[in-house]
Short mmCIF file of C-alpha atoms in Angstrom, two decimals:
data_model
loop_
_atom_site.label_atom_id
_atom_site.label_comp_id
_atom_site.label_asym_id
_atom_site.label_seq_id
_atom_site.Cartn_x
_atom_site.Cartn_y
_atom_site.Cartn_z
CA MET A 1 17.44 -8.88 0.01
CA ARG A 2 15.35 -5.42 1.79
CA ASN A 3 17.69 -3.84 -1.05
CA ALA A 4 16.79 -6.00 -3.68
CA ARG A 5 14.19 -5.58 -3.48
CA LEU A 6 13.37 -1.38 -2.97
CA ALA A 7 15.31 -1.37 -6.17
CA SER A 8 12.86 -4.04 -7.76
CA ARG A 9 10.29 -1.63 -7.42
CA ALA A 10 12.09 1.40 -8.31
CA LEU A 11 12.54 -1.05 -11.62
CA LEU A 12 9.38 -1.34 -12.54
CA ILE A 13 7.71 1.93 -11.81
CA LEU A 14 10.59 3.44 -13.85
CA LEU A 15 9.87 1.15 -16.23
CA ALA A 16 6.03 1.61 -16.53
CA SER A 17 6.61 6.06 -15.67
CA THR A 18 9.05 5.55 -19.54
CA GLY A 19 5.82 4.18 -20.87
CA CYS A 20 8.31 0.24 -21.38
CA LEU A 21 6.44 -2.26 -19.18
CA SER A 22 4.61 -3.04 -23.23
CA ALA A 23 8.37 -4.16 -24.11
CA MET A 24 9.22 -5.74 -20.82
CA ALA A 25 5.79 -7.56 -20.92
CA PHE A 26 5.41 -8.36 -24.51
CA PRO A 27 9.70 -9.51 -26.01
CA SER A 28 9.49 -8.09 -29.15
CA ASP A 29 11.85 -11.66 -30.47
CA THR A 30 9.94 -13.58 -33.73
CA SER A 31 8.97 -17.07 -32.00
CA THR A 32 5.94 -17.57 -31.31
CA ARG A 33 6.69 -17.36 -27.66
CA HIS A 34 3.26 -15.53 -25.63
CA PRO A 35 2.86 -13.70 -22.51
CA ALA A 36 1.24 -15.26 -19.54
CA THR A 37 -1.79 -14.25 -18.52
CA ASN A 38 -3.47 -13.17 -15.38
CA GLN A 39 -4.21 -15.18 -12.52
CA PHE A 40 -7.42 -13.97 -10.90
CA PRO A 41 -8.44 -13.09 -8.75
CA LEU A 42 -4.72 -11.11 -7.66
CA LYS A 43 -3.57 -12.50 -4.76
CA PHE A 44 -0.59 -10.77 -3.00
CA LYS A 45 2.45 -13.72 -0.51
CA ARG A 46 4.01 -10.06 0.97
CA HIS A 47 3.30 -6.45 1.40
CA ASP A 48 5.01 -3.36 2.38
CA PHE A 49 3.06 -1.22 5.48
CA ARG A 50 3.67 2.95 6.76
CA ALA A 51 1.66 4.67 9.17
CA TYR A 52 0.37 7.97 10.10
CA CYS A 53 0.16 9.27 12.83
CA TYR A 54 -2.82 12.82 12.88
CA ASN A 55 -4.32 14.60 15.21
CA THR A 56 -2.43 13.00 18.13
CA ILE A 57 -0.96 13.02 20.99
CA GLY A 58 2.05 10.22 21.47
CA CYS A 59 0.88 7.89 18.30
CA GLU A 60 2.30 4.44 18.52
CA VAL A 61 2.24 2.04 15.55
CA ILE A 62 3.90 -1.50 16.38
CA TYR A 63 3.43 -3.84 13.71
CA ALA A 64 6.66 -6.09 12.27
CA ASP A 65 8.50 -6.20 15.05
CA ASN A 66 9.31 -2.09 14.35
CA ASN A 67 7.77 1.07 16.06
CA PHE A 68 6.72 2.88 12.62
CA THR A 69 5.37 6.60 14.63
CA ARG A 70 8.70 6.91 16.35
CA ARG A 71 8.93 10.88 16.31
CA TYR A 72 4.99 10.94 18.01
CA TYR A 73 5.62 8.28 21.54
CA GLY A 74 5.85 10.15 24.44
CA ASP A 75 3.57 13.53 24.53
CA LYS A 76 4.58 14.75 20.83
CA VAL A 77 1.71 15.81 19.14
CA ALA A 78 0.79 15.21 15.89
CA PRO A 79 0.19 17.59 13.54
CA PRO A 80 -2.93 17.36 11.44
CA PRO A 81 -2.94 16.99 7.47
CA ARG A 82 -1.64 19.63 5.76
CA SER A 83 -4.51 19.43 2.56
CA ALA A 84 -7.70 18.22 2.30
CA ASP A 85 -6.49 15.76 -0.36
CA TYR A 86 -3.12 14.71 1.94
CA ARG A 87 -3.81 11.21 1.10
CA ASN A 88 -3.66 11.76 -2.24
CA THR A 89 0.32 12.78 -1.34
CA TRP A 90 1.06 8.93 0.27
CA GLY A 91 3.50 7.65 -2.41
CA LEU A 92 4.01 3.18 -1.63
CA ALA A 93 4.97 2.10 1.38
CA SER A 94 8.49 2.63 2.62
CA TYR A 95 8.73 -0.45 4.49
CA ILE A 96 8.77 -3.74 2.13
CA GLY A 97 8.52 -7.28 1.76
CA ILE A 98 7.04 -8.35 5.13
CA PRO A 99 5.61 -11.55 4.41
CA ASN A 100 1.80 -12.84 5.63
CA PHE A 101 1.26 -12.67 8.76
CA PRO A 102 3.08 -10.62 11.01
CA PRO A 103 0.87 -10.20 14.58
CA PRO A 104 -1.69 -7.10 15.09
CA ALA A 105 -0.68 -3.68 14.15
CA GLU A 106 -0.47 -2.35 18.07
CA VAL A 107 -1.29 1.23 18.99
CA LYS A 108 -1.52 3.08 22.01
CA TRP A 109 -2.45 6.68 21.06
CA LYS A 110 -4.53 9.60 22.83
CA SER A 111 -7.36 12.35 21.10
CA LEU A 112 -7.31 15.13 21.81
CA ASP A 113 -9.01 15.55 23.86
CA GLY A 114 -6.32 13.70 26.11
CA ALA A 115 -7.66 10.98 25.90
CA ALA A 116 -6.15 7.58 25.47
CA HIS A 117 -6.71 4.50 23.05
CA GLU A 118 -5.32 1.39 23.01
CA ALA A 119 -6.07 -0.96 19.93
CA SER A 120 -5.14 -4.15 17.74
CA VAL A 121 -5.30 -3.92 14.28
CA ASP A 122 -5.24 -7.36 13.21
CA ILE A 123 -4.15 -6.53 9.45
CA GLY A 124 -4.16 -10.66 8.97
CA ALA A 125 -7.75 -10.73 9.51
CA ILE A 126 -8.61 -7.43 7.54
CA PHE A 127 -6.84 -8.79 4.63
CA LYS A 128 -7.42 -12.73 5.27
CA ASP A 129 -7.77 -13.46 1.48
CA GLU A 130 -4.68 -12.67 0.18
CA LEU A 131 -6.63 -10.69 -2.61
CA ILE A 132 -5.60 -7.36 -3.94
CA ARG A 133 -7.66 -4.28 -3.65
CA TYR A 134 -7.92 -2.18 -6.95
CA SER A 135 -10.19 -0.50 -9.13
CA VAL A 136 -9.32 -1.34 -12.74
CA PRO A 137 -10.61 -3.71 -15.31
CA ASN A 138 -9.60 -6.69 -15.41
CA ASP A 139 -9.24 -7.16 -18.95
CA GLN A 140 -7.41 -3.93 -18.41
CA ILE A 141 -5.20 -4.69 -16.58
CA VAL A 142 -1.31 -5.44 -18.09
CA GLU A 143 -0.29 -9.55 -18.80
CA GLY A 144 1.90 -11.42 -17.83
CA LEU A 145 2.25 -9.04 -13.83
CA TYR A 146 0.36 -11.14 -12.02
CA PRO A 147 1.85 -13.87 -10.64
CA GLY A 148 5.38 -12.16 -9.92
CA PRO A 149 7.71 -11.71 -8.00
CA GLY A 150 8.62 -8.36 -6.76
CA PRO A 151 6.84 -4.82 -6.46
CA ALA A 152 4.10 -5.43 -8.99
CA GLY A 153 2.21 -8.01 -6.35
CA GLU A 154 2.97 -6.79 -3.58
CA PRO A 155 1.08 -4.16 -2.37
CA SER A 156 1.32 -1.30 0.40
CA ILE A 157 -0.83 -1.49 3.99
CA PHE A 158 -1.66 1.81 5.24
CA LEU A 159 -2.31 1.94 9.50
CA GLU A 160 -3.76 6.08 9.85
CA VAL A 161 -4.21 7.22 12.96
CA ASN A 162 -6.39 10.88 12.88
CA ASP A 163 -7.77 12.13 16.37
CA ARG A 164 -10.12 8.63 17.38
CA THR A 165 -9.70 7.50 14.61
CA ILE A 166 -7.76 4.25 12.75
CA ASN A 167 -8.16 3.49 8.48
CA VAL A 168 -6.37 0.33 7.09
CA PHE A 169 -5.96 1.12 2.88
CA MET A 170 -4.51 -0.88 0.53
CA LYS A 171 -2.42 0.79 -2.53
CA ALA A 172 -1.40 -2.01 -5.49
CA PHE A 173 0.65 -0.78 -8.40
CA ILE A 174 -1.17 -1.48 -11.78
CA PRO A 175 -0.13 -1.35 -15.25
CA THR A 176 -2.42 0.04 -17.81
CA LYS A 177 -2.48 -1.13 -21.29
CA LYS A 178 -3.58 1.94 -21.89
CA GLU A 179 -2.44 5.26 -20.40
CA GLN A 180 -4.82 6.98 -17.89
CA GLU A 181 -4.49 10.34 -19.51
CA PRO A 182 -4.73 10.58 -22.70
CA GLY A 183 -1.53 12.42 -24.83
CA ASN A 184 -0.10 11.24 -21.30
CA LYS A 185 2.51 8.22 -21.84
CA TYR A 186 4.06 8.62 -18.37
CA SER A 187 0.12 8.08 -16.78
CA ASN A 188 -0.35 4.06 -17.95
CA PHE A 189 -0.78 2.45 -14.64
CA ARG A 190 -2.93 3.37 -11.30
CA GLU A 191 -2.31 3.27 -7.84
CA ASP A 192 -5.59 3.50 -5.74
CA LEU A 193 -5.69 4.10 -2.57
CA ILE A 194 -8.78 1.70 -0.81
CA LEU A 195 -10.16 1.90 1.73
CA ALA A 196 -10.72 -2.22 3.90
CA TRP A 197 -11.07 -1.90 7.60
CA THR A 198 -12.14 1.82 9.68
CA ARG A 199 -13.00 1.90 13.88
CA THR A 200 -13.94 5.07 15.91
CA TYR A 201 -12.93 4.38 19.38
#
């Protein structure tokens, strides 16, 4: 099931990047069918997840019965980000298809000063309204994709631990009617990273 969803996501991104979304959303037959309208506000019932650790010692994030930071567990040091715009390199979350919502994410780590920290981050409480966060005006979103099965309605949630601060972000794949970069036919979508919650310990 997880592999099928991953394949579905890859197909949707491929369709968007090749300019085929309009063909998918707007059938070319001669019938009188019209594309379904999106149901606003956009909501999600499943989500994808990934955790990142920076400037930490022994960082561990457990969520949905999975340890997302095995490489930094123990006394291993998570290095600082490689650049100021490091979050731009985050793709989509790799652990997919999590039903809303498991118990809170359990986070244990040491900040760079050696102080030990523990936090319970309730993803379900942060996103209790189940609303997809995005910055595209509703009238610029391709019709007929929400609600729907597969990756279009399955946003990525990221938990970032950086020294003493935990941030939670959402990134959703939003197909757009127009190119986001004029002249670039592969830019008919947005994936804005939106901060939903932050706390410094």
